[in-house]
PDB file of C-alpha atoms in Angstrom:
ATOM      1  CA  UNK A  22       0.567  -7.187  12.909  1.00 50.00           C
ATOM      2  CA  UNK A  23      -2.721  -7.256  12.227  1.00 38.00           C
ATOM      3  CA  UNK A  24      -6.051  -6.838   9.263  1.00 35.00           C
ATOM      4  CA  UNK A  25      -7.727  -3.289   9.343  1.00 31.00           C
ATOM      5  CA  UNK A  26      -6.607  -0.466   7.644  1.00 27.00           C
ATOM      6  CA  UNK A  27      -9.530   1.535   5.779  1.00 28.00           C
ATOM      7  CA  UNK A  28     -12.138  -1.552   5.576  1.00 31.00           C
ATOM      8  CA  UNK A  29     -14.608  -0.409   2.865  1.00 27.00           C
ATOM      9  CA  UNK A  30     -17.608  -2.792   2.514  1.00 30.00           C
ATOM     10  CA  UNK A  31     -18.024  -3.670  -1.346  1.00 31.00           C
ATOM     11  CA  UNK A  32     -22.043  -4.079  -1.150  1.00 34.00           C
ATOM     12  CA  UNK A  33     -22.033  -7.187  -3.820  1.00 39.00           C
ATOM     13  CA  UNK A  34     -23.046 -10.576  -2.619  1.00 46.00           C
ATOM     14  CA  UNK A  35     -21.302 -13.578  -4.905  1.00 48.00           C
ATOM     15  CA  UNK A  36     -21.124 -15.952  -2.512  1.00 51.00           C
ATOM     16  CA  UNK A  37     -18.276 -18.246  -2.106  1.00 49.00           C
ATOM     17  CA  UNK A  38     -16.058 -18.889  -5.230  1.00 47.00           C
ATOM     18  CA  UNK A  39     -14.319 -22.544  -4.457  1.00 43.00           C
ATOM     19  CA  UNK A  40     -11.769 -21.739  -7.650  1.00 54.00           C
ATOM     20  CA  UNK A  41     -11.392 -17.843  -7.455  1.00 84.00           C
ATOM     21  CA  UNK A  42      -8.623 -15.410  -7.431  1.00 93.00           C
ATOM     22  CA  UNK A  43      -7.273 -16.750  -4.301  1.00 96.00           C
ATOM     23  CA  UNK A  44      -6.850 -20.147  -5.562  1.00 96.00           C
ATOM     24  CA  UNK A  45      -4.701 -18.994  -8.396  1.00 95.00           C
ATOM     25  CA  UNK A  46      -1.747 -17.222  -6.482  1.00 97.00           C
ATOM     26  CA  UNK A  47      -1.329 -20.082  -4.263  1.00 97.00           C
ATOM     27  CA  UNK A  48       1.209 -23.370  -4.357  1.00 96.00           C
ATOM     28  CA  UNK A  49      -0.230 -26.618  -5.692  1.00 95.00           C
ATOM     29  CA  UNK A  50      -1.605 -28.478  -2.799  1.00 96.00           C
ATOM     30  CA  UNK A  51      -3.071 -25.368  -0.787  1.00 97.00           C
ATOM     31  CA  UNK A  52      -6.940 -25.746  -1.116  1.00 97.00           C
ATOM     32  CA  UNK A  53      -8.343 -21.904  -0.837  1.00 97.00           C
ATOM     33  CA  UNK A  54     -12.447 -20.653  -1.175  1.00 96.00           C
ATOM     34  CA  UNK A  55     -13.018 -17.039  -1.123  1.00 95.00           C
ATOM     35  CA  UNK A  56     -16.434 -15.130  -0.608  1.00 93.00           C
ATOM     36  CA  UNK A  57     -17.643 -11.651  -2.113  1.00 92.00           C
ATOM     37  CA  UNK A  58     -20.277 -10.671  -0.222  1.00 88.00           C
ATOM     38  CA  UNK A  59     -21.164 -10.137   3.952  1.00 84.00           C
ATOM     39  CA  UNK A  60     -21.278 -13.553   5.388  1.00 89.00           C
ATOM     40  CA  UNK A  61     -24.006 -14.891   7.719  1.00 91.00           C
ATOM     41  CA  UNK A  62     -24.460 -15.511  11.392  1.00 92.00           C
ATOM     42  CA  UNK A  63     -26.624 -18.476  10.564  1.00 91.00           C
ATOM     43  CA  UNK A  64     -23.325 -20.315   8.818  1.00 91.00           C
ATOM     44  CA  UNK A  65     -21.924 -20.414  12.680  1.00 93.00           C
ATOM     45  CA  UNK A  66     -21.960 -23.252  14.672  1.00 92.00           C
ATOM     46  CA  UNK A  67     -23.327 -22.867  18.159  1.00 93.00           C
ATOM     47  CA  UNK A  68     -19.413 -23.163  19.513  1.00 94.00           C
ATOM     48  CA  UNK A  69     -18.470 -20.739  17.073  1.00 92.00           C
ATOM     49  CA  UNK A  70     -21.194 -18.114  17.536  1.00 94.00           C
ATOM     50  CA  UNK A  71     -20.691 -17.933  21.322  1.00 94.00           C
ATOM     51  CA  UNK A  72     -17.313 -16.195  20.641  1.00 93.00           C
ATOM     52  CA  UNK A  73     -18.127 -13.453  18.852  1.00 93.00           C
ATOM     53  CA  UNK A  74     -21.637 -13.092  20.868  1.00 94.00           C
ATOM     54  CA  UNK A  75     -20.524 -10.057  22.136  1.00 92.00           C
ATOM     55  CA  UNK A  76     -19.022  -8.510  19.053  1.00 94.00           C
ATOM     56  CA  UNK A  77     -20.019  -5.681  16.992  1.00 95.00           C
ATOM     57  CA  UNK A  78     -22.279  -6.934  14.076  1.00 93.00           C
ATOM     58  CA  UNK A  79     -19.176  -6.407  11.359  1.00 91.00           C
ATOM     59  CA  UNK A  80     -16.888  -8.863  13.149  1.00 92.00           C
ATOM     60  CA  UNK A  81     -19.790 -11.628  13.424  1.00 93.00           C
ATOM     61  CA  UNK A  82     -20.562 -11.499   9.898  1.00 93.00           C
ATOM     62  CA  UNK A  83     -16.865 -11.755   9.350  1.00 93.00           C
ATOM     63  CA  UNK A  84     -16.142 -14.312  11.271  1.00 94.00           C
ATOM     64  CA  UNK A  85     -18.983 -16.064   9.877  1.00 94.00           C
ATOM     65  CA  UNK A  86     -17.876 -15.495   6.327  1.00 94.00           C
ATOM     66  CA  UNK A  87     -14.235 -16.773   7.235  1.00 95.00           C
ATOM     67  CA  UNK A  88     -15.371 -20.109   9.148  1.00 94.00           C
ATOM     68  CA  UNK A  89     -17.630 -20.619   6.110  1.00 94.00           C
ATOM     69  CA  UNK A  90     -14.957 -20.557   3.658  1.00 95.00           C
ATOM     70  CA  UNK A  91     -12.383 -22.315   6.248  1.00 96.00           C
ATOM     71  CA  UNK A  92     -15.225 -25.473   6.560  1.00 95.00           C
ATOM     72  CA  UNK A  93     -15.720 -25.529   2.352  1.00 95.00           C
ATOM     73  CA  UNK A  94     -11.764 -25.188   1.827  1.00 96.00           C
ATOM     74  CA  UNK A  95     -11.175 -28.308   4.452  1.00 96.00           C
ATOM     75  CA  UNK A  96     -14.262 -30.759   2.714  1.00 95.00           C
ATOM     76  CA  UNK A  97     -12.513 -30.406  -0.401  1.00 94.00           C
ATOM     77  CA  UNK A  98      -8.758 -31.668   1.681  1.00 94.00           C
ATOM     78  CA  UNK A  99     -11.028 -34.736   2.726  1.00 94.00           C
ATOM     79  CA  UNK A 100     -11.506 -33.377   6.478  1.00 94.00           C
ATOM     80  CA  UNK A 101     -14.721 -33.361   8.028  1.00 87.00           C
ATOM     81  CA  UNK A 102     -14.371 -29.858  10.035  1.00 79.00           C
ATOM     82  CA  UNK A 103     -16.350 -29.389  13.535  1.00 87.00           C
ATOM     83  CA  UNK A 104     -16.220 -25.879  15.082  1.00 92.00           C
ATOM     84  CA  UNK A 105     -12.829 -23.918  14.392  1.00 93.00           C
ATOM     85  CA  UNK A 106     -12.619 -21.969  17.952  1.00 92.00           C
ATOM     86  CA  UNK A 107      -9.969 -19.144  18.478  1.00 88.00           C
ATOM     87  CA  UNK A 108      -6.643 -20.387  20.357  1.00 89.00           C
ATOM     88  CA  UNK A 109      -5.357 -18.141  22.498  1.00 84.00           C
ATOM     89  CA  UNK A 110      -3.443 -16.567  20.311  1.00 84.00           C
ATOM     90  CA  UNK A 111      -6.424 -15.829  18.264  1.00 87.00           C
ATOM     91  CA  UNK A 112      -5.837 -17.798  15.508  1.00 90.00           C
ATOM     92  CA  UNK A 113      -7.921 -20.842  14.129  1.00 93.00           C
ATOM     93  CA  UNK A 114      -7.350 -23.967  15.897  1.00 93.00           C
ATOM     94  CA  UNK A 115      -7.408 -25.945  12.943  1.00 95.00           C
ATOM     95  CA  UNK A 116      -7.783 -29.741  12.928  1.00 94.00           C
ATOM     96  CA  UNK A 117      -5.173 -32.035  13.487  1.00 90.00           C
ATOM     97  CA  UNK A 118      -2.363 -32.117  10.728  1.00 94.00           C
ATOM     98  CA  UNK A 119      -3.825 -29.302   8.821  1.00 96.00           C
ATOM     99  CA  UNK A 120      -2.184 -25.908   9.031  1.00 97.00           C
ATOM    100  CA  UNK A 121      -4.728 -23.284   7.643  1.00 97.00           C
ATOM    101  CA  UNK A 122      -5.027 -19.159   6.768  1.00 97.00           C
ATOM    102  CA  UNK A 123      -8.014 -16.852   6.911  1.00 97.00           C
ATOM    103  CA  UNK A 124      -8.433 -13.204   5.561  1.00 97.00           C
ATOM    104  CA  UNK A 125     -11.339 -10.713   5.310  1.00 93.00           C
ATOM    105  CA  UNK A 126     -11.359  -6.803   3.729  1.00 92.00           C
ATOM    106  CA  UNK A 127     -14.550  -5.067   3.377  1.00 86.00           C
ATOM    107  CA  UNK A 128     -16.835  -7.855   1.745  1.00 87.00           C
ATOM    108  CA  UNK A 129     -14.312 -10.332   0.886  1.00 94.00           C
ATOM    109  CA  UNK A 130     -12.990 -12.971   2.913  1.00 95.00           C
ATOM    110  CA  UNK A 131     -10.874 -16.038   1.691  1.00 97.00           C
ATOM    111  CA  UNK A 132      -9.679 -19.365   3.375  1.00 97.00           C
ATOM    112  CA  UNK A 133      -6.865 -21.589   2.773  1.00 98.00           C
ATOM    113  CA  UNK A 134      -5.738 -24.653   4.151  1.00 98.00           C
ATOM    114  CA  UNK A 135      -3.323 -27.857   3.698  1.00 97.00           C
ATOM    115  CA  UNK A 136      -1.444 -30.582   5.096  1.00 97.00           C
ATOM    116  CA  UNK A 137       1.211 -30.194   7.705  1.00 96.00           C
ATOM    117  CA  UNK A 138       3.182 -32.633   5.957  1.00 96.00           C
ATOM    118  CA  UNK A 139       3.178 -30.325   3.017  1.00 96.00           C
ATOM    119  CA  UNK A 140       3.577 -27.143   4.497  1.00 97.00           C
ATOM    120  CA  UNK A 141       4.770 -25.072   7.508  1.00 95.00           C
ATOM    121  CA  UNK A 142       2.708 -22.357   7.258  1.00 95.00           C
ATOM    122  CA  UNK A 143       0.496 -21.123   4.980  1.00 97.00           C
ATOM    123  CA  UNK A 144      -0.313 -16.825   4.795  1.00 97.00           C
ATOM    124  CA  UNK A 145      -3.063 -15.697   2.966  1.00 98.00           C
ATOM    125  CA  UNK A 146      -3.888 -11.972   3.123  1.00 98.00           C
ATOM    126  CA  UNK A 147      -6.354  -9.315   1.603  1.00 97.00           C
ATOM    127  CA  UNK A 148      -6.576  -5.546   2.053  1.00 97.00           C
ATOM    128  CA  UNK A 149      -8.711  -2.623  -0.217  1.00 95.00           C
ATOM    129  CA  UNK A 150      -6.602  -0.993  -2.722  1.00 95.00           C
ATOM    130  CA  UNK A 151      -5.055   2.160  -1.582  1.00 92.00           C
ATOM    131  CA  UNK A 152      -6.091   1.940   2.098  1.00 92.00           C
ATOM    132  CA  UNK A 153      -2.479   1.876   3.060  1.00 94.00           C
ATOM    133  CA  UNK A 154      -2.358   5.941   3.128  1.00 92.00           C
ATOM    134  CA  UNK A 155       1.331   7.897   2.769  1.00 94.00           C
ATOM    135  CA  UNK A 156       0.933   8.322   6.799  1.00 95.00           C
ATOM    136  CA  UNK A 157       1.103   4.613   6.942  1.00 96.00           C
ATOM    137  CA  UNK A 158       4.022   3.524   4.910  1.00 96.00           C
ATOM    138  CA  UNK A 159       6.704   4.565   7.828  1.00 97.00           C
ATOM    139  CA  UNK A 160       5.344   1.662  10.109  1.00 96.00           C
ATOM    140  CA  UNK A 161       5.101  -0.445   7.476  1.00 97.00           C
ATOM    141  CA  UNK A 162       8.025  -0.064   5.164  1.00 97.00           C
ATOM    142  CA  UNK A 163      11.666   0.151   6.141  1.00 96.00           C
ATOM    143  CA  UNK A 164      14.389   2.603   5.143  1.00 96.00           C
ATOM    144  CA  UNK A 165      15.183   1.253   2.332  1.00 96.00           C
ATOM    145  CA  UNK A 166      11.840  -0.306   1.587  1.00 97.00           C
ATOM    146  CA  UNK A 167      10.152   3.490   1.605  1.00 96.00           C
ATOM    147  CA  UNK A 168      13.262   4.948  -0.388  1.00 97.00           C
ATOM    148  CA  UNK A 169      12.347   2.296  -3.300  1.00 97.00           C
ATOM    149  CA  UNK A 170       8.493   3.121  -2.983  1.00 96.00           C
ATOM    150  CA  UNK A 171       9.364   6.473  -3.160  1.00 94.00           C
ATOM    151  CA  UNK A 172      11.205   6.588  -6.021  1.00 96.00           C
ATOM    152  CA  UNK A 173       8.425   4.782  -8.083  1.00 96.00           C
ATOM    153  CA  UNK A 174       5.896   6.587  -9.991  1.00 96.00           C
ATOM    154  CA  UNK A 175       3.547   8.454  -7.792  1.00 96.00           C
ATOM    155  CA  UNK A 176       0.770   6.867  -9.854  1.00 96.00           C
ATOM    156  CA  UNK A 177       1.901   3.312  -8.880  1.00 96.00           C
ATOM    157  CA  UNK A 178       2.294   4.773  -4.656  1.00 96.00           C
ATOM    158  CA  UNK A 179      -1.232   3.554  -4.091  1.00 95.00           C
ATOM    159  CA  UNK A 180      -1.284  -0.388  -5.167  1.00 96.00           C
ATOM    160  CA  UNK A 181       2.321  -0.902  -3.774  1.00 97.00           C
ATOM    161  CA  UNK A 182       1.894   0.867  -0.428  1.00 97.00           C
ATOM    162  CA  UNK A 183      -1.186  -1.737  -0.247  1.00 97.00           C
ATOM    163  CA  UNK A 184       1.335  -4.674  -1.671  1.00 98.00           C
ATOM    164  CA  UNK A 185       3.602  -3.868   0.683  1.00 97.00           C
ATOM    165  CA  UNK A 186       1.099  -4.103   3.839  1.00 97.00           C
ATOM    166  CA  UNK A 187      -0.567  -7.446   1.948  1.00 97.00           C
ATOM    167  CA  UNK A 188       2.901  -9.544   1.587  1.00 98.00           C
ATOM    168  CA  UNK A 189       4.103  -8.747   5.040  1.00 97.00           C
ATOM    169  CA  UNK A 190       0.453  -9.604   6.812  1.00 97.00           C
ATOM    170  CA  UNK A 191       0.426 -12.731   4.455  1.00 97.00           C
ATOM    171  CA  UNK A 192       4.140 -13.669   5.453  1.00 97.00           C
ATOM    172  CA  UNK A 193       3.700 -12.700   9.196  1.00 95.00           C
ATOM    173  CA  UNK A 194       0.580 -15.588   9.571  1.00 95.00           C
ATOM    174  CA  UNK A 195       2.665 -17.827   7.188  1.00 95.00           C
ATOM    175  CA  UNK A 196       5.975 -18.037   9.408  1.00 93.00           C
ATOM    176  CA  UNK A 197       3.935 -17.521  12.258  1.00 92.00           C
ATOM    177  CA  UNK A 198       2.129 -21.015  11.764  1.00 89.00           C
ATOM    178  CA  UNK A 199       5.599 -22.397  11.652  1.00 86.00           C
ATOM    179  CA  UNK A 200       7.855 -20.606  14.303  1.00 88.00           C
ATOM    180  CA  UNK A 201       4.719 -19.402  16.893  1.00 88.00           C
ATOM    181  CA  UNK A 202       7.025 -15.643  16.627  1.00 89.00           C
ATOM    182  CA  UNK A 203       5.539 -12.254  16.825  1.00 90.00           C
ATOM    183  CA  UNK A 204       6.730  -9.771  14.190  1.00 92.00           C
ATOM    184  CA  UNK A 205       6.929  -6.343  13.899  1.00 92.00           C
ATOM    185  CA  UNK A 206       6.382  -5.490  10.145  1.00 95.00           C
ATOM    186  CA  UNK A 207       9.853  -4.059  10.258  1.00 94.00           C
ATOM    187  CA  UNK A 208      10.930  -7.014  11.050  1.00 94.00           C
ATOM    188  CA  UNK A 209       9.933  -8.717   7.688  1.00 95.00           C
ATOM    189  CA  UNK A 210      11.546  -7.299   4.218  1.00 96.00           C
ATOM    190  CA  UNK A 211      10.094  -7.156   1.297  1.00 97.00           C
ATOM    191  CA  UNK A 212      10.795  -7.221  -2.310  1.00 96.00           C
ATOM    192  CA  UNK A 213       8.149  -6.324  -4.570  1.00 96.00           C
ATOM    193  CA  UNK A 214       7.433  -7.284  -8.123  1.00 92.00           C
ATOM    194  CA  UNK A 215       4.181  -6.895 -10.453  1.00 89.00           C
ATOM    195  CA  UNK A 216       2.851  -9.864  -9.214  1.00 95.00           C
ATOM    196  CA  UNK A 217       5.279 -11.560  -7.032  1.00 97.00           C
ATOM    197  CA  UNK A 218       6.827 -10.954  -3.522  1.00 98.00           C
ATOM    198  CA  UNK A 219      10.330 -12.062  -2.103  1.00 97.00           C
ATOM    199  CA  UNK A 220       9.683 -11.971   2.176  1.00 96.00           C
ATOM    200  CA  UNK A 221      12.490 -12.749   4.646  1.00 94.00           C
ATOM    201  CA  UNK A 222      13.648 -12.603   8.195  1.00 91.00           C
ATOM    202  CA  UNK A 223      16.828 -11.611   9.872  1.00 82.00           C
ATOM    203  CA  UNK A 224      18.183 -15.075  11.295  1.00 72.00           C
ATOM    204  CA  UNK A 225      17.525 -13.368  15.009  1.00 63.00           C
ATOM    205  CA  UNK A 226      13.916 -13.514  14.086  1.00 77.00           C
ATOM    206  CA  UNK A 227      13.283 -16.889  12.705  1.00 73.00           C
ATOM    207  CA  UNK A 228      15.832 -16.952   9.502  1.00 84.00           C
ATOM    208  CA  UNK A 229      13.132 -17.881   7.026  1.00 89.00           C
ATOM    209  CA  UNK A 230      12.044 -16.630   3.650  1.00 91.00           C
ATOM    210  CA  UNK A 231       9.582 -17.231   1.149  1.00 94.00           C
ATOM    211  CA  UNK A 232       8.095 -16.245  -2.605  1.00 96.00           C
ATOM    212  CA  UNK A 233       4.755 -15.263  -2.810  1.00 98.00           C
ATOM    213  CA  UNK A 234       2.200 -13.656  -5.396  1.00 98.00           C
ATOM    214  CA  UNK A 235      -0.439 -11.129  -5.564  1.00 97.00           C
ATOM    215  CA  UNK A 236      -3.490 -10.862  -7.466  1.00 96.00           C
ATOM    216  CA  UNK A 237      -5.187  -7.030  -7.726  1.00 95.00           C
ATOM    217  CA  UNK A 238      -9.132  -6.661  -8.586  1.00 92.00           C
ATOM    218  CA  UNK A 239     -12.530  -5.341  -7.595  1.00 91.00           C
ATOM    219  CA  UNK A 240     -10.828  -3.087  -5.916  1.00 93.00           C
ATOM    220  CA  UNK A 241      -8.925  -5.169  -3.182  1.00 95.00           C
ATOM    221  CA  UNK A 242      -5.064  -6.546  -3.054  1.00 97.00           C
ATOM    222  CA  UNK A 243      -4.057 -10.106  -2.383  1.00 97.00           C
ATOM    223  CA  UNK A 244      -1.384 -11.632  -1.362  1.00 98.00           C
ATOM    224  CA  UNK A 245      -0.668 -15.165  -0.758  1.00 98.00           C
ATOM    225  CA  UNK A 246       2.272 -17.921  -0.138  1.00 97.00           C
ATOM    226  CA  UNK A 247       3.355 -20.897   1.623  1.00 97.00           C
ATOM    227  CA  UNK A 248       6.485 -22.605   3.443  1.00 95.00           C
ATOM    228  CA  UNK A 249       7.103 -26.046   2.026  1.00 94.00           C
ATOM    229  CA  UNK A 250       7.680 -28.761   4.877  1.00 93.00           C
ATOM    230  CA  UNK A 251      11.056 -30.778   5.176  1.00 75.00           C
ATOM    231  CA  UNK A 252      14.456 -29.247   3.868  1.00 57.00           C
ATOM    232  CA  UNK A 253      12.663 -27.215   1.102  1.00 44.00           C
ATOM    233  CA  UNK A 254      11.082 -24.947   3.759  1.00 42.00           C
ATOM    234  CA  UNK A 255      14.281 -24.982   6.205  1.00 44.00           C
TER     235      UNK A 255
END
């Protein structure tokens, strides 16, 4: 699973919000910035910038904007970040004890981070509204998932084709950061509400579930939750 579908830059330039939208649809404890606006190379630390030397000018400036927000989001945990590299698996190596989340769509990119002792995983995604396209929803929706979106009003097909995508992204990184599992996106259902998401896996595929929330504006979906540490997020 992977970010992508339909990126549509926004053209503002806000700058990093430490207590936006992002912040709101996320558990107490999670620390998340977001940024409107095309990041900048010059936010990179040497480390950093060597990895995406070779990338197309959209990826730098998005990987700029992310470790930007990631750094901001960890000073206010209390961490002093250096570099956050790529693992092999392409995620952020975060610091030690902190388990962390990064998005980007278009011009907006958000971070999120907290302690391991708090949480399993945190899953933070973003996507533009209505760039999940009716040719899409097969290999993202189940059966019965595209039978319920279906039989909602066409008007509504847009934002909860786009939900749909956001909540399983958002859960994939979340359980991923706990269980180290690839996932198809049929292998994660989804209930969908106005603002909240139920997300779960078969017990062949990792057995966990969580609630999440979305927030929808400036023309971009978001969805965000995390898996509690200890029995609560067994």
């Amino acid at each position: 699973m992977h970010d992508g579908y339909g990126d549509r830059e926004r053209g503002d330039d806000r700058g990093p919000q430490p207590e936006g939208s992002m912040q709101r649809i996320l558990p107490a404890g999670v620390i998340a910035v977001e940024h409107w606006g095309l990041g900048c190379e010059q936010d990179l630390l040497p480390e950093e910038a060597r990895c995406v030397e070779k990338a197309v000018a959209k990826r730098r400036l998005e990987f700029a904007a992310g470790r930007r927000c990631a750094r901001l989001a960890l000073a206010r945990l209390g961490v002093t970040p250096g570099p956050l590299l790529p693992d092999e698996d392409r995620t952020p190596r975060w610091p030690s004890a902190i388990v962390g989340s990064i998005t980007h769509s278009g011009a907006y990119c958000a971070a999120a981070v907290g302690w391991m002792a708090q949480f399993r995983g945190i899953g933070i995604d973003a996507e533009q509204l209505g760039a999940v396209d009716s040719s899409l929803w097969p290999t993202v929706c189940s059966a019965g998932e595209l039978a319920w979106l279906g039989s909602q009003p066409a008007e509504e097909h847009a934002a909860l084709a786009t939900k749909f995508f956001c909540a399983k992204e958002a859960f994939y990184k979340c359980q991923y950061a706990a269980t180290g599992r690839w996932l198809d996106f049929h292998d994660v259902a989804v209930n969908v509400a106005a603002d909240t998401f139920a997300a779960t896996t078969a017990a062949a595929r990792g057995g966990l579930s969580a609630t999440g929330a979305f927030w929808i504006g400036n023309g971009v979906v978001l969805a965000a939750l995390a898996i509690a540490a200890g029995p609560a997020g067994a």
